[in-house]
Short mmCIF file of N, CA and C in Angstrom, two decimals:
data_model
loop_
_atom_site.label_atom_id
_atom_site.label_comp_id
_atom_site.label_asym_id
_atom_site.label_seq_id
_atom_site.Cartn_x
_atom_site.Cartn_y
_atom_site.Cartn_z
N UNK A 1 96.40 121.32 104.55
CA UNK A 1 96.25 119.93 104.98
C UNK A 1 97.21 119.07 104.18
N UNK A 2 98.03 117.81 105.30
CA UNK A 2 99.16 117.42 103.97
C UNK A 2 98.38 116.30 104.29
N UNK A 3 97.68 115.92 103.87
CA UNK A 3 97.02 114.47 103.75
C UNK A 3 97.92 113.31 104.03
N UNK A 4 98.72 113.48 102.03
CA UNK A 4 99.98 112.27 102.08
C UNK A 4 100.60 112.01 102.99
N UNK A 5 101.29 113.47 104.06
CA UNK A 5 102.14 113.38 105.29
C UNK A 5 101.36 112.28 106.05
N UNK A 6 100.25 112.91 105.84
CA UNK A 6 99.44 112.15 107.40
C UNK A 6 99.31 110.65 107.15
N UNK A 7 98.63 110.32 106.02
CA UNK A 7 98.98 109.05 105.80
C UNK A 7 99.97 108.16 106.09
N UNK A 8 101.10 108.64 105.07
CA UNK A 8 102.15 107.86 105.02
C UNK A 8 102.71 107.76 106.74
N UNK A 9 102.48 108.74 107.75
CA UNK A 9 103.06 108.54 108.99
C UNK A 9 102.56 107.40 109.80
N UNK A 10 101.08 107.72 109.55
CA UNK A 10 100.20 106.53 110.50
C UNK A 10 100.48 105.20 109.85
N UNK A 11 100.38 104.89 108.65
CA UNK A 11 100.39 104.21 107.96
C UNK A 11 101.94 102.88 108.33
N UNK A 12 102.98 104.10 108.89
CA UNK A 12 103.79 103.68 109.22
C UNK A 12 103.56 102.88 110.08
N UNK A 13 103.65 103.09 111.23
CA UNK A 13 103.12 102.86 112.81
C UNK A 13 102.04 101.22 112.81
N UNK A 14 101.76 101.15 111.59
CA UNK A 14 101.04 100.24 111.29
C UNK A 14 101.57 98.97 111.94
N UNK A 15 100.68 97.21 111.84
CA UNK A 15 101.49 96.43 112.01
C UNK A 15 100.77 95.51 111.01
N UNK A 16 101.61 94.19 110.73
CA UNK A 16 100.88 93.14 109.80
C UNK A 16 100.33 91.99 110.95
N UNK A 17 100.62 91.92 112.32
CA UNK A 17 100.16 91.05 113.13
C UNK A 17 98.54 91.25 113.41
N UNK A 18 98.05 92.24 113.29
CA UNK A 18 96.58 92.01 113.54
C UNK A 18 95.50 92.94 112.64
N UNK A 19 94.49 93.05 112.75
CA UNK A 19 93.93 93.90 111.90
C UNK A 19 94.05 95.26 112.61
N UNK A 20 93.87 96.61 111.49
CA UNK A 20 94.52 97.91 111.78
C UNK A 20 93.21 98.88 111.60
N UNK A 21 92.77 99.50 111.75
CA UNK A 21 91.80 99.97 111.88
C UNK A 21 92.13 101.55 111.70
N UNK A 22 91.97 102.11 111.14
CA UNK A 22 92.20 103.86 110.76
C UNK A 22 91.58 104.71 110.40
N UNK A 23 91.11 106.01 111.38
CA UNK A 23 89.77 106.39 111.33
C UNK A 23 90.69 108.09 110.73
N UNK A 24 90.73 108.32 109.33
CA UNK A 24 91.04 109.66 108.30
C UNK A 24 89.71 110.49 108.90
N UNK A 25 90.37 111.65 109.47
CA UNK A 25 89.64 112.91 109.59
C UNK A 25 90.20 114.05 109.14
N UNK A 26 89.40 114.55 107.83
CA UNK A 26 89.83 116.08 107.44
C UNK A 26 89.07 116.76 107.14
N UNK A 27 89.24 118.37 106.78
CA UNK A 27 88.18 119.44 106.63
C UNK A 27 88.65 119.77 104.82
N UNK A 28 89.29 119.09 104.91
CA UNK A 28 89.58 119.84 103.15
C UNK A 28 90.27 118.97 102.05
N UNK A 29 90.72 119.68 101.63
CA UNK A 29 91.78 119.08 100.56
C UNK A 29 93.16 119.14 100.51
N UNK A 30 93.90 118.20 99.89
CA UNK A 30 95.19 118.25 100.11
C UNK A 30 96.16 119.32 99.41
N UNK A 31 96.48 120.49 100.76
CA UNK A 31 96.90 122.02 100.30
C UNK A 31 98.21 121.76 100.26
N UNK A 32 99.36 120.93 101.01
CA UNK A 32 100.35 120.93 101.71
C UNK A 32 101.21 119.23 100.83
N UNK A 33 102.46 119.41 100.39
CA UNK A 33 102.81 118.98 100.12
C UNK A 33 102.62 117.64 98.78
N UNK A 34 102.33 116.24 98.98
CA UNK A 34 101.73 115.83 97.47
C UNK A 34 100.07 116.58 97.61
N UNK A 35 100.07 116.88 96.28
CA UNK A 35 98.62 117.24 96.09
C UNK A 35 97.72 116.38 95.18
N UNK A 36 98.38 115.97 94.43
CA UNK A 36 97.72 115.02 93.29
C UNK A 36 97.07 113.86 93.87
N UNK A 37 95.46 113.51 93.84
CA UNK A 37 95.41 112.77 94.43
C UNK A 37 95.41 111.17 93.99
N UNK A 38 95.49 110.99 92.75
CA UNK A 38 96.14 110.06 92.12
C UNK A 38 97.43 109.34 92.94
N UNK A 39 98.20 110.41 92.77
CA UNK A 39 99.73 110.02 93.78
C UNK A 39 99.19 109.68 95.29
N UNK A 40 98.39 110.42 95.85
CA UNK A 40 98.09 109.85 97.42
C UNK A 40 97.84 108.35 96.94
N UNK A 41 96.84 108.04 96.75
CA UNK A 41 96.20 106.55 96.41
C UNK A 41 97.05 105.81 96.55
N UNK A 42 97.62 105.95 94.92
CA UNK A 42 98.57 105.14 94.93
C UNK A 42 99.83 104.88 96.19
N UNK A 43 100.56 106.06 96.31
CA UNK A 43 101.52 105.74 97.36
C UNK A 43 100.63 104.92 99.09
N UNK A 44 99.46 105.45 99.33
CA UNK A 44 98.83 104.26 100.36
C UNK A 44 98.55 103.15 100.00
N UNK A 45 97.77 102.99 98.87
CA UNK A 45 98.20 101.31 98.21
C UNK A 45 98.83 100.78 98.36
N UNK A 46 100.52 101.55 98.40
CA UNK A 46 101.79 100.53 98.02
C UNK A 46 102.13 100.56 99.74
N UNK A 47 101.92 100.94 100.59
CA UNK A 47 102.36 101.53 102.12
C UNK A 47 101.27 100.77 102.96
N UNK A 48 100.45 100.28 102.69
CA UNK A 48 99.07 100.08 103.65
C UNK A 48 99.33 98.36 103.74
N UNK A 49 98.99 97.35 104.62
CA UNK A 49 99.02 95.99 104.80
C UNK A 49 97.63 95.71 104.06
N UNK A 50 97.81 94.52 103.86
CA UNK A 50 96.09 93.52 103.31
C UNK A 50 95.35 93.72 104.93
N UNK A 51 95.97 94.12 105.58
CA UNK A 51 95.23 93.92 107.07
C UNK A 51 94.54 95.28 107.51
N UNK A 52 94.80 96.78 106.88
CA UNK A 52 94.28 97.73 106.89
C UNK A 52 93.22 97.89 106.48
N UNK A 53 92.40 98.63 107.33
CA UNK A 53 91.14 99.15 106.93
C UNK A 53 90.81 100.21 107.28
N UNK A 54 90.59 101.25 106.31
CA UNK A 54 90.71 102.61 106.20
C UNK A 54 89.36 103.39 106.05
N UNK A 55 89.01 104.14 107.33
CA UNK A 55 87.87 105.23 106.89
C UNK A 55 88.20 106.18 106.73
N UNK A 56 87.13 107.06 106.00
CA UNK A 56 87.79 108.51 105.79
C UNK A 56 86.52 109.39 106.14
N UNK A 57 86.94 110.42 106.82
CA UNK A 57 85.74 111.58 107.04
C UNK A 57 85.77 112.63 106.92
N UNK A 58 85.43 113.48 106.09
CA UNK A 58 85.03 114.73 105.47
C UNK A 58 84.57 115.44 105.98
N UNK A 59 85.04 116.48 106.49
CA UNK A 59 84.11 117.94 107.67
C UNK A 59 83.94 118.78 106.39
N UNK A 60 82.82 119.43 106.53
CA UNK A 60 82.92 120.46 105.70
C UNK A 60 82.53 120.02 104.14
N UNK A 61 82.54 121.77 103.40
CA UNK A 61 81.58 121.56 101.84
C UNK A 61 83.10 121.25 100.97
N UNK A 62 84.05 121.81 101.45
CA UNK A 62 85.59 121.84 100.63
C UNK A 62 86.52 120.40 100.67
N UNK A 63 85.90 119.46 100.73
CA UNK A 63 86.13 118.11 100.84
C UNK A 63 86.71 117.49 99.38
N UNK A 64 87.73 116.76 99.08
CA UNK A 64 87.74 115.55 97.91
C UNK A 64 87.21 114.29 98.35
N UNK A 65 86.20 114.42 97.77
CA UNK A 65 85.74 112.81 98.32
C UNK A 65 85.61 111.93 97.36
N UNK A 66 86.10 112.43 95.93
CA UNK A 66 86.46 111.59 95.49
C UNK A 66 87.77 110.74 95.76
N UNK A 67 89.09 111.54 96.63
CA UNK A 67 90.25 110.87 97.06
C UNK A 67 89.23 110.33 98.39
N UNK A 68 88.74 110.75 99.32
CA UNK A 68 88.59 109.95 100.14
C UNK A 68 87.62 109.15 100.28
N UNK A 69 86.44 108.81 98.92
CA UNK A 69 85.89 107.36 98.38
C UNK A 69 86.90 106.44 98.24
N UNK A 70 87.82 106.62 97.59
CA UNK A 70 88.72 105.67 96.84
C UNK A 70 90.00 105.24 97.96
N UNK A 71 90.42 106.14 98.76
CA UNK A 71 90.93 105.84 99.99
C UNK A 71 90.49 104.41 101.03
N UNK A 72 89.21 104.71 101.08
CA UNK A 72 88.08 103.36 101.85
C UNK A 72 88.06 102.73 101.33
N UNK A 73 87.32 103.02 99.93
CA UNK A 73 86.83 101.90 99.07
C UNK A 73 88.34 100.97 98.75
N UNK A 74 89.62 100.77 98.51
CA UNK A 74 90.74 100.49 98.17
C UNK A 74 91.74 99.54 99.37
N UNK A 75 90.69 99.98 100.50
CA UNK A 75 90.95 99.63 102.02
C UNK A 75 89.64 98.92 102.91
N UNK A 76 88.81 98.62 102.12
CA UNK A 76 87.74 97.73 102.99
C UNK A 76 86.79 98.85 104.24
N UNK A 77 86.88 99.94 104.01
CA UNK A 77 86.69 101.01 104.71
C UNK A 77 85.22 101.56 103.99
N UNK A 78 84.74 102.44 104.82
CA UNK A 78 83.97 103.34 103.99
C UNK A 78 84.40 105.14 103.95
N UNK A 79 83.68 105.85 103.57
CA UNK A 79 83.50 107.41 103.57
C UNK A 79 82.01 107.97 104.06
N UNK A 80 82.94 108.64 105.24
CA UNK A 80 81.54 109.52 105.85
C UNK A 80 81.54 111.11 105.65
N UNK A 81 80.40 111.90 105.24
CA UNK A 81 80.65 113.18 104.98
C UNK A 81 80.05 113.41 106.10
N UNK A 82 80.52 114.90 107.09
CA UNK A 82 79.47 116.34 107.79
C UNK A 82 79.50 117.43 107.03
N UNK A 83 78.45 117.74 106.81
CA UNK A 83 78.54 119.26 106.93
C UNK A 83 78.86 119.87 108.17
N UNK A 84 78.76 121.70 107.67
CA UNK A 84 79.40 122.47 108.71
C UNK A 84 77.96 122.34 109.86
N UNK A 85 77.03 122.45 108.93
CA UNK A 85 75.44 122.31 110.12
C UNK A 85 75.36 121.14 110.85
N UNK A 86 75.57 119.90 110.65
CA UNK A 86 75.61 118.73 111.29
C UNK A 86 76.73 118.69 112.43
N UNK A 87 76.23 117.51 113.37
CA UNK A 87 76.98 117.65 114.79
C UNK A 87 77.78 116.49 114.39
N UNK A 88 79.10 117.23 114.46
CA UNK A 88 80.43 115.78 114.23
C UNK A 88 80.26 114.92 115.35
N UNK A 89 80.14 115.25 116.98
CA UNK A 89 80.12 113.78 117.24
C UNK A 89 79.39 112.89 117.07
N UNK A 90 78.02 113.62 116.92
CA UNK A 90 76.98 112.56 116.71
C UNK A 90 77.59 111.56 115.42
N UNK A 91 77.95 112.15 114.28
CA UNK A 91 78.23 111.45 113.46
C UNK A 91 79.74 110.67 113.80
N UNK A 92 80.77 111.00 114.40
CA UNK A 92 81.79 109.77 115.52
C UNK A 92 80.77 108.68 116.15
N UNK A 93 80.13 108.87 116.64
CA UNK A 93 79.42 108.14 117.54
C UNK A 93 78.92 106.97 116.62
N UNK A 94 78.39 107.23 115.80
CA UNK A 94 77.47 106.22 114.97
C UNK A 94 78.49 105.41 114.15
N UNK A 95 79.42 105.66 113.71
CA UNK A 95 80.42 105.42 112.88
C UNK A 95 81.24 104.10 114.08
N UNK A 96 81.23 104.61 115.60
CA UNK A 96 82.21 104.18 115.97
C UNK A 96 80.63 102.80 116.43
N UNK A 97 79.62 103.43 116.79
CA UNK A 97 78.36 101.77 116.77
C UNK A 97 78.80 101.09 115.72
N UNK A 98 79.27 101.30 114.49
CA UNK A 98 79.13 100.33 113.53
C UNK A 98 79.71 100.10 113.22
N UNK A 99 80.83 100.03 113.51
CA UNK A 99 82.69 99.35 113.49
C UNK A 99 82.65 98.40 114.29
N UNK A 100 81.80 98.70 115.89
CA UNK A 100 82.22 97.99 117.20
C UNK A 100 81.45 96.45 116.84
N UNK A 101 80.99 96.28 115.75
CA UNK A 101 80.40 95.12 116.23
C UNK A 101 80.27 94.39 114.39
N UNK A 102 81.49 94.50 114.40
CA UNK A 102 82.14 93.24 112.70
C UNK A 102 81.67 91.94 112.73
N UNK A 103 80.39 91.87 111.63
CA UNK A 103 80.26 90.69 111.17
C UNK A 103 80.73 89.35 110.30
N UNK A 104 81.54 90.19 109.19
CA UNK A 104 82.16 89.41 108.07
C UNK A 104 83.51 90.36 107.80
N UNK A 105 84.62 89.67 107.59
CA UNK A 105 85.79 90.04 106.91
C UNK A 105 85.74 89.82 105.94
N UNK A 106 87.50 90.55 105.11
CA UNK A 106 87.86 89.87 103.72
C UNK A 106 87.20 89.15 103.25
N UNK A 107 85.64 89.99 103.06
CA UNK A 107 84.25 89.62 102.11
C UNK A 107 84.92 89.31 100.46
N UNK A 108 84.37 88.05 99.89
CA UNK A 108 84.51 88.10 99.06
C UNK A 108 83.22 87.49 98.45
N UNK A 109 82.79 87.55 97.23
CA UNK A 109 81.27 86.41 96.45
C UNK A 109 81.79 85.86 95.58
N UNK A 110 81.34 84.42 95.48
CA UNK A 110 81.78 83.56 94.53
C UNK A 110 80.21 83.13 93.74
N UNK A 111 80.07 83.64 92.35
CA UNK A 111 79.16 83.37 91.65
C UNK A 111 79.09 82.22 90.72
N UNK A 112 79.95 81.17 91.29
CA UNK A 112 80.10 80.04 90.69
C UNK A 112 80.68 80.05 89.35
N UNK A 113 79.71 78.98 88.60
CA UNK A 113 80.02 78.78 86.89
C UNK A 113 79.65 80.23 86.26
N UNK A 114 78.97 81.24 86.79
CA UNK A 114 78.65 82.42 86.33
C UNK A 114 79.49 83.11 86.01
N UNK A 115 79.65 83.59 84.46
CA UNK A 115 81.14 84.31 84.58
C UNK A 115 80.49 86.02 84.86
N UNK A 116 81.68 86.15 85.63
CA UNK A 116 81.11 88.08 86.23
C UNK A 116 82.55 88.86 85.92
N UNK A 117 82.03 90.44 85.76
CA UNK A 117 82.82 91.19 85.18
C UNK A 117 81.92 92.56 86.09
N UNK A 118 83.20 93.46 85.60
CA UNK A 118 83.09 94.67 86.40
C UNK A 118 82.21 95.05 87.33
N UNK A 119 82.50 94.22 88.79
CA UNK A 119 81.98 93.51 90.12
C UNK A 119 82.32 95.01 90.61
N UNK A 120 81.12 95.65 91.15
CA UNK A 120 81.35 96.56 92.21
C UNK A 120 80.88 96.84 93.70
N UNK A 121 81.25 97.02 94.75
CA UNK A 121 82.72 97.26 94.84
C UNK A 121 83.86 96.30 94.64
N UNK A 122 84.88 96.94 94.57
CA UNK A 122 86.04 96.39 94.60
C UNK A 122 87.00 96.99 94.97
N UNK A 123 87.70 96.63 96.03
CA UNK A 123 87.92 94.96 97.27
C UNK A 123 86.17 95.32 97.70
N UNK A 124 85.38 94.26 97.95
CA UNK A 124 84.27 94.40 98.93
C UNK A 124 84.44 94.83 100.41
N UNK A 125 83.62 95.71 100.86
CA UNK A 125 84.22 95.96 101.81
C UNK A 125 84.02 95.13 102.93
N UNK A 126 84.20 95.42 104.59
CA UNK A 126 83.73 94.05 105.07
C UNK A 126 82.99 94.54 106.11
N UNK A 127 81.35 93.61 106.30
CA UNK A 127 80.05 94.19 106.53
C UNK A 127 80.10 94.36 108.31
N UNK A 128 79.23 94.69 108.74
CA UNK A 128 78.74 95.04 109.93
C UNK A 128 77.55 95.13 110.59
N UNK A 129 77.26 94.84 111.69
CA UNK A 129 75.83 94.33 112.57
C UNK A 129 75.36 95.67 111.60
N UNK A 130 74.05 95.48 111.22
CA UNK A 130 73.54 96.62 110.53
C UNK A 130 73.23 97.27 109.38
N UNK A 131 74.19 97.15 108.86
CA UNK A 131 75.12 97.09 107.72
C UNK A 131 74.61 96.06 106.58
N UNK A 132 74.81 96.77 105.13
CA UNK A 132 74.40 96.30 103.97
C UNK A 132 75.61 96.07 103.08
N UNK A 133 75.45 95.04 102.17
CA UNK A 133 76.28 95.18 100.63
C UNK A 133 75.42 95.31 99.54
N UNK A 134 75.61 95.88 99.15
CA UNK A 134 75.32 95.73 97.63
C UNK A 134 76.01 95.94 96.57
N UNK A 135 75.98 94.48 95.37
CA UNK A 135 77.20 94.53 94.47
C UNK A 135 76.48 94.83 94.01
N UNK A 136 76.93 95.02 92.59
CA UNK A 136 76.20 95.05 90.81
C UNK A 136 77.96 94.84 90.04
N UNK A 137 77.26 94.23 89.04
CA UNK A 137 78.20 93.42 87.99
C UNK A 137 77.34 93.34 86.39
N UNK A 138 78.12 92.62 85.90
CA UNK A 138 77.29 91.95 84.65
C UNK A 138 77.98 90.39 85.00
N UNK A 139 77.04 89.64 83.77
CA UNK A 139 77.45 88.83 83.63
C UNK A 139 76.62 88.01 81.96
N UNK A 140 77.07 87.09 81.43
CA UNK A 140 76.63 86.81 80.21
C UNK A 140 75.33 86.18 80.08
N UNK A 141 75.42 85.33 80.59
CA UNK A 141 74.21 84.38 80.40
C UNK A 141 73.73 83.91 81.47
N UNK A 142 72.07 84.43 81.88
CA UNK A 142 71.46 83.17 83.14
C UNK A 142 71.24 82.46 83.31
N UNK A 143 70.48 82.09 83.93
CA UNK A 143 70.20 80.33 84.85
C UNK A 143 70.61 80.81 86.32
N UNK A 144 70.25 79.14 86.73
CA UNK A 144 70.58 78.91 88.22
C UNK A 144 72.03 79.07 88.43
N UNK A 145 72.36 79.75 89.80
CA UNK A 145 73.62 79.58 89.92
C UNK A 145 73.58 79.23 91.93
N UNK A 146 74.82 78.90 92.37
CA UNK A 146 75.13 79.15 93.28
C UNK A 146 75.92 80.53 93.50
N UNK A 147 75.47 81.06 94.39
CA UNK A 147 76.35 82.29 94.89
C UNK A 147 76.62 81.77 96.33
N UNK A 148 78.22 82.14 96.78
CA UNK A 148 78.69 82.00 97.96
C UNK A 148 79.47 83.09 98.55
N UNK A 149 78.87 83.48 99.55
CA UNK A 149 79.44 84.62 100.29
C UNK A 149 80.34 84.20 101.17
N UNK A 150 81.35 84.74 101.13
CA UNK A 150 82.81 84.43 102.07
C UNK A 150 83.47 85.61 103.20
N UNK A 151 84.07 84.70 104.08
CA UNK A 151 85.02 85.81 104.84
C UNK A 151 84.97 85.37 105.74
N UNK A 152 85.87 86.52 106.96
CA UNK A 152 86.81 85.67 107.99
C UNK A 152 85.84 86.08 109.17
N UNK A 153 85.52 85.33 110.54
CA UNK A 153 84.75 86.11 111.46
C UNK A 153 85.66 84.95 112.60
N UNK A 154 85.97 86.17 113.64
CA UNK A 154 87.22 85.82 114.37
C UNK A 154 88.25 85.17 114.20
N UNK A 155 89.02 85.65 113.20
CA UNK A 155 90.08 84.62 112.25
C UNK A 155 89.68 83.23 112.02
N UNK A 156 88.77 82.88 111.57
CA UNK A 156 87.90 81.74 110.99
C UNK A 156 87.49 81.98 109.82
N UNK A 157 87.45 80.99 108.83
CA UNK A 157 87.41 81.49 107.23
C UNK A 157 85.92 80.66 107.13
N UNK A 158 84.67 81.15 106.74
CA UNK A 158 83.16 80.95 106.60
C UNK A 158 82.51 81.48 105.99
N UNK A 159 81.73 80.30 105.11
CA UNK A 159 81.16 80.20 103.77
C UNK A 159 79.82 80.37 103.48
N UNK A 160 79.09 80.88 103.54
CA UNK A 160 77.61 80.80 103.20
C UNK A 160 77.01 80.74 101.53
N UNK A 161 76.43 79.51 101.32
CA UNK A 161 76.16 79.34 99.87
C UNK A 161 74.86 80.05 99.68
N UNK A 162 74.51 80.57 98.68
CA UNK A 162 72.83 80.41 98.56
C UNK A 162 72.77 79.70 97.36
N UNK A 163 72.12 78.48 97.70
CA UNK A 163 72.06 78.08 95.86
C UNK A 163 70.24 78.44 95.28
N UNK A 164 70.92 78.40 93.76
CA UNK A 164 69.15 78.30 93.33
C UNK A 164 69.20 79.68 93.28
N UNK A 165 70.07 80.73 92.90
CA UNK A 165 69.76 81.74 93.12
C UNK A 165 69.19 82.06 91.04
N UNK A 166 68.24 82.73 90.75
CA UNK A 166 68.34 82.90 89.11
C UNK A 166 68.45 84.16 88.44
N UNK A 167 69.31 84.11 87.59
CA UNK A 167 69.90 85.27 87.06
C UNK A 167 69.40 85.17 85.68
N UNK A 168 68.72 86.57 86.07
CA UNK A 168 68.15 86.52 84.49
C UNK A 168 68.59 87.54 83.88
N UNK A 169 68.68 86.97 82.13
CA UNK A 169 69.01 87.80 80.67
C UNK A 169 67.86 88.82 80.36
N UNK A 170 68.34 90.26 79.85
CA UNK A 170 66.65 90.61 79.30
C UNK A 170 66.55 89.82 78.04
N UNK A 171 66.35 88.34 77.64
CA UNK A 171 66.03 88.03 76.83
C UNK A 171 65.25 86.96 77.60
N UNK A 172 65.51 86.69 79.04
CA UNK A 172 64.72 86.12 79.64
C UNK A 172 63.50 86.44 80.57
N UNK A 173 63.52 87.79 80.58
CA UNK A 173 62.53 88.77 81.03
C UNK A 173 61.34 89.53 80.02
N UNK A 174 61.41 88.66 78.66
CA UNK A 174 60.84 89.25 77.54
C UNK A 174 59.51 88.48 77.45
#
């Protein structure tokens, strides 16, 4: 499997005029040409638009899913595994219900005066009828904050605040 090949080709073909949508299907690991998957990443990083969004799907027990977590996750995408016992279309099928119907884009959270650190995920990915986020972070000190959830829904940029939200210290849980 040359992964990189495959990438870098589609990847090509790409455009920056609209959003790109790319559904990675493989049974293995990368046998055939770059193998390192460090180097894949990176070289789709540098090759992929802000407008790509990349899934990846895993047939089979002989999978890197750690390259193809970080593939999605790096691309606003997710990662779906089958096993060899499970029915691949069923799992196409469901994948393709929950693409067809995009709620929020280029998700981002704004935790206000709260200062936050090692926010995960990162890029957030962007949600769907159905569909959950869940971050985790730190941050220093609680209180009230506003949190505002962001992103684009039909090229329209929309804000949802929640204020009053409270973040507590375990020194405030004591």
């Amino acid at each position: 499997t040359n992964i990189a090949r495959a990438l870098e080709e589609t990847l090509a073909q790409t455009s920056d005029e609209r959003p790109q949508v790319l559904v990675f299907l493989t049974d293995g690991l990368p046998t055939e040409g770059e193998r390192d998957a460090g180097k894949i990443i990176a070289r789709v990083s540098e090759i992929a638009g802000e407008n790509v969004r990349l899934f990846t799907f895993g047939v089979g027990y002989d999978v890197n899913t750690m390259l193809l977590d970080a593939l999605a996750q790096n691309h606003h995408g997710t990662g779906s595994y089958v096993r060899p016992e499970e029915d691949i279309e069923s799992a196409v099928s469901s994948f393709y219900e929950k693409i067809s119907k995009p709620v929020l884009a280029d998700v981002a959270l704004d935790f206000g005066r709260v200062q936050v650190e090692d926010v995960y995920p990162y890029p957030l990915p962007d949600l769907f009828a159905g569909g959950q986020l869940v971050v985790v972070g730190r941050y220093r000190q609680g209180g009230s904050a506003i949190l505002t959830l962001s992103g684009t829904v039909n090229d329209e940029r929309v804000a949802y605040p929640f204020p009053n939200v409270r973040l507590q210290t375990e020194a405030d849980s004591s």
